[in-house]
């Protein structure tokens, strides 16, 4: 799997989790909390690994502007997730903020897939894209495992 397919796989998984959150009602507090927790871990690990692999390689090829733009959006999204974690999931405040986070997230994921991937495909060879995909996958597994609390792995 090359880097584009591997990143897209994560994007689709997180899109699906967000859609599931939007399907929950205020009364399904536990379910919403659990989904939110999963999204936070996924997003955090995805951003870190994407920065250390895809965007590092992008910068090395001179595409620093795009890499910084993406990192800036990662930063904003991580902050929004941290803020959401401090609010009750059944509050109006949480729902508004989650909606805003989701809007930025959708924009970010689409921009990566529709704008940065075509650019990257012009500057990375097929071999480079394959090896970046492998690197991403390996690092994502260990990063996600490292930040997941033990009781969540057990359940
Ligand atoms: Fe990203
Ligand atoms: Fe991404």
mmCIF file of C-alpha atoms and ligand atoms in Angstrom:
data_model
loop_
_atom_site.group_PDB
_atom_site.id
_atom_site.type_symbol
_atom_site.label_atom_id
_atom_site.label_comp_id
_atom_site.label_asym_id
_atom_site.label_seq_id
_atom_site.Cartn_x
_atom_site.Cartn_y
_atom_site.Cartn_z
ATOM 1 C CA UNK A 1 0.000 0.000 0.000
ATOM 2 C CA UNK A 2 1.487 3.377 -0.932
ATOM 3 C CA UNK A 3 1.372 6.473 1.271
ATOM 4 C CA UNK A 4 -1.717 7.866 -0.470
ATOM 5 C CA UNK A 5 -3.796 4.730 0.001
ATOM 6 C CA UNK A 6 -2.590 4.324 3.578
ATOM 7 C CA UNK A 7 -3.426 7.914 4.574
ATOM 8 C CA UNK A 8 -6.788 7.681 2.775
ATOM 9 C CA UNK A 9 -7.565 4.558 4.817
ATOM 10 C CA UNK A 10 -7.138 6.553 8.063
ATOM 11 C CA UNK A 11 -9.142 9.477 6.669
ATOM 12 C CA UNK A 12 -12.058 7.230 5.753
ATOM 13 C CA UNK A 13 -11.990 5.552 9.165
ATOM 14 C CA UNK A 14 -12.158 8.917 10.952
ATOM 15 C CA UNK A 15 -14.897 10.196 8.597
ATOM 16 C CA UNK A 16 -16.915 7.108 9.487
ATOM 17 C CA UNK A 17 -16.377 7.631 13.243
ATOM 18 C CA UNK A 18 -17.453 11.288 12.955
ATOM 19 C CA UNK A 19 -20.597 10.251 11.067
ATOM 20 C CA UNK A 20 -21.352 7.819 13.895
ATOM 21 C CA UNK A 21 -21.011 10.643 16.448
ATOM 22 C CA UNK A 22 -23.460 12.743 14.463
ATOM 23 C CA UNK A 23 -25.921 9.849 14.571
ATOM 24 C CA UNK A 24 -25.847 9.662 18.377
ATOM 25 C CA UNK A 25 -28.475 11.466 20.443
ATOM 26 C CA UNK A 26 -27.750 13.443 23.622
ATOM 27 C CA UNK A 27 -29.057 10.504 25.631
ATOM 28 C CA UNK A 28 -26.450 8.148 24.174
ATOM 29 C CA UNK A 29 -23.807 9.870 26.276
ATOM 30 C CA UNK A 30 -21.602 6.805 26.860
ATOM 31 C CA UNK A 31 -21.541 5.862 23.202
ATOM 32 C CA UNK A 32 -20.693 9.421 22.177
ATOM 33 C CA UNK A 33 -17.920 9.619 24.751
ATOM 34 C CA UNK A 34 -16.431 6.359 23.584
ATOM 35 C CA UNK A 35 -16.544 7.393 19.919
ATOM 36 C CA UNK A 36 -15.046 10.775 20.717
ATOM 37 C CA UNK A 37 -12.222 9.140 22.651
ATOM 38 C CA UNK A 38 -11.481 6.864 19.713
ATOM 39 C CA UNK A 39 -11.509 9.801 17.281
ATOM 40 C CA UNK A 40 -9.125 11.791 19.512
ATOM 41 C CA UNK A 41 -6.573 8.987 19.685
ATOM 42 C CA UNK A 42 -6.881 8.309 15.942
ATOM 43 C CA UNK A 43 -6.509 11.950 14.953
ATOM 44 C CA UNK A 44 -3.632 12.640 17.309
ATOM 45 C CA UNK A 45 -1.644 9.612 16.151
ATOM 46 C CA UNK A 46 -2.509 10.271 12.495
ATOM 47 C CA UNK A 47 -1.255 13.857 12.686
ATOM 48 C CA UNK A 48 1.997 12.986 14.422
ATOM 49 C CA UNK A 49 2.849 10.183 12.032
ATOM 50 C CA UNK A 50 1.765 12.141 8.951
ATOM 51 C CA UNK A 51 4.054 14.988 10.001
ATOM 52 C CA UNK A 52 6.999 12.681 10.663
ATOM 53 C CA UNK A 53 6.665 10.802 7.357
ATOM 54 C CA UNK A 54 4.633 12.414 4.565
ATOM 55 C CA UNK A 55 5.232 16.079 5.438
ATOM 56 C CA UNK A 56 8.890 15.534 6.348
ATOM 57 C CA UNK A 57 9.421 14.015 2.898
ATOM 58 C CA UNK A 58 7.355 16.831 1.355
ATOM 59 C CA UNK A 59 9.546 19.448 3.023
ATOM 60 C CA UNK A 60 12.697 17.714 1.824
ATOM 61 C CA UNK A 61 11.393 18.136 -1.715
ATOM 62 C CA UNK A 62 10.979 21.863 -1.113
ATOM 63 C CA UNK A 63 7.184 21.938 -0.519
ATOM 64 C CA UNK A 64 7.550 23.711 2.811
ATOM 65 C CA UNK A 65 4.549 26.062 2.430
ATOM 66 C CA UNK A 66 2.081 23.207 2.085
ATOM 67 C CA UNK A 67 3.702 21.246 4.917
ATOM 68 C CA UNK A 68 3.418 24.254 7.256
ATOM 69 C CA UNK A 69 -0.183 24.876 6.274
ATOM 70 C CA UNK A 70 -1.039 21.259 7.073
ATOM 71 C CA UNK A 71 0.858 21.328 10.369
ATOM 72 C CA UNK A 72 -0.952 24.491 11.349
ATOM 73 C CA UNK A 73 -4.299 22.825 10.721
ATOM 74 C CA UNK A 74 -3.183 19.753 12.696
ATOM 75 C CA UNK A 75 -2.363 22.056 15.561
ATOM 76 C CA UNK A 76 -5.780 23.755 15.441
ATOM 77 C CA UNK A 77 -7.582 20.420 15.239
ATOM 78 C CA UNK A 78 -5.594 18.947 18.148
ATOM 79 C CA UNK A 79 -6.439 22.014 20.241
ATOM 80 C CA UNK A 80 -10.132 21.752 19.398
ATOM 81 C CA UNK A 81 -10.103 18.086 20.406
ATOM 82 C CA UNK A 82 -8.418 19.005 23.716
ATOM 83 C CA UNK A 83 -11.098 21.630 24.376
ATOM 84 C CA UNK A 84 -13.886 19.175 23.504
ATOM 85 C CA UNK A 85 -12.426 16.701 26.001
ATOM 86 C CA UNK A 86 -13.101 19.189 28.819
ATOM 87 C CA UNK A 87 -16.832 19.653 28.017
ATOM 88 C CA UNK A 88 -19.810 17.404 28.747
ATOM 89 C CA UNK A 89 -20.649 15.547 25.530
ATOM 90 C CA UNK A 90 -24.385 16.176 25.922
ATOM 91 C CA UNK A 91 -23.999 19.969 26.129
ATOM 92 C CA UNK A 92 -24.905 22.360 23.333
ATOM 93 C CA UNK A 93 -21.422 23.820 23.639
ATOM 94 C CA UNK A 94 -19.866 20.430 22.880
ATOM 95 C CA UNK A 95 -22.100 19.869 19.869
ATOM 96 C CA UNK A 96 -21.323 23.315 18.409
ATOM 97 C CA UNK A 97 -17.602 22.824 18.885
ATOM 98 C CA UNK A 98 -17.678 19.307 17.503
ATOM 99 C CA UNK A 99 -19.465 20.672 14.426
ATOM 100 C CA UNK A 100 -16.786 23.334 13.971
ATOM 101 C CA UNK A 101 -14.012 20.771 14.468
ATOM 102 C CA UNK A 102 -15.659 18.460 11.927
ATOM 103 C CA UNK A 103 -15.877 21.288 9.395
ATOM 104 C CA UNK A 104 -12.170 22.046 9.696
ATOM 105 C CA UNK A 105 -11.354 18.332 9.657
ATOM 106 C CA UNK A 106 -13.378 17.763 6.464
ATOM 107 C CA UNK A 107 -11.651 20.695 4.813
ATOM 108 C CA UNK A 108 -8.253 19.390 5.923
ATOM 109 C CA UNK A 109 -8.770 15.804 4.782
ATOM 110 C CA UNK A 110 -10.180 16.902 1.415
ATOM 111 C CA UNK A 111 -7.317 19.327 0.894
ATOM 112 C CA UNK A 112 -4.767 16.591 1.552
ATOM 113 C CA UNK A 113 -6.445 14.177 -0.814
ATOM 114 C CA UNK A 114 -7.373 16.613 -3.568
ATOM 115 C CA UNK A 115 -4.548 19.129 -3.435
ATOM 116 C CA UNK A 116 -1.483 17.666 -1.701
ATOM 117 C CA UNK A 117 -1.676 14.102 -3.032
ATOM 118 C CA UNK A 118 -1.636 15.163 -6.718
ATOM 119 C CA UNK A 119 1.340 17.434 -5.956
ATOM 120 C CA UNK A 120 3.128 14.647 -4.083
ATOM 121 C CA UNK A 121 2.486 12.201 -6.924
ATOM 122 C CA UNK A 122 4.480 14.503 -9.190
ATOM 123 C CA UNK A 123 7.461 14.719 -6.848
ATOM 124 C CA UNK A 124 7.674 11.257 -5.229
ATOM 125 C CA UNK A 125 8.593 8.211 -7.268
ATOM 126 C CA UNK A 126 6.378 5.118 -6.991
ATOM 127 C CA UNK A 127 9.091 3.466 -4.878
ATOM 128 C CA UNK A 128 9.256 6.450 -2.527
ATOM 129 C CA UNK A 129 5.466 6.441 -2.158
ATOM 130 C CA UNK A 130 5.545 2.720 -1.340
ATOM 131 C CA UNK A 131 8.284 3.029 1.252
ATOM 132 C CA UNK A 132 6.589 6.051 2.846
ATOM 133 C CA UNK A 133 3.380 4.016 3.048
ATOM 134 C CA UNK A 134 5.189 1.223 4.836
ATOM 135 C CA UNK A 135 6.856 3.666 7.199
ATOM 136 C CA UNK A 136 3.540 5.378 7.934
ATOM 137 C CA UNK A 137 1.821 2.089 8.680
ATOM 138 C CA UNK A 138 4.519 0.822 11.056
ATOM 139 C CA UNK A 139 4.766 4.093 12.948
ATOM 140 C CA UNK A 140 1.002 4.533 13.168
ATOM 141 C CA UNK A 141 0.624 1.148 14.853
ATOM 142 C CA UNK A 142 3.202 1.864 17.545
ATOM 143 C CA UNK A 143 2.096 5.471 18.096
ATOM 144 C CA UNK A 144 -1.539 4.520 18.532
ATOM 145 C CA UNK A 145 -0.637 1.660 20.877
ATOM 146 C CA UNK A 146 1.647 3.954 22.895
ATOM 147 C CA UNK A 147 -1.097 6.519 23.603
ATOM 148 C CA UNK A 148 -4.029 4.125 24.145
ATOM 149 C CA UNK A 149 -4.754 3.548 27.854
ATOM 150 C CA UNK A 150 -4.363 -0.118 28.864
ATOM 151 C CA UNK A 151 -7.986 -0.543 29.928
ATOM 152 C CA UNK A 152 -9.135 0.535 26.462
ATOM 153 C CA UNK A 153 -6.913 -2.070 24.797
ATOM 154 C CA UNK A 154 -8.316 -4.737 27.109
ATOM 155 C CA UNK A 155 -11.944 -3.896 26.327
HETATM 156 FE FE1 LIG B 1 -3.225 15.953 7.981
HETATM 157 FE FE1 LIG B 2 -4.200 13.170 6.950
#
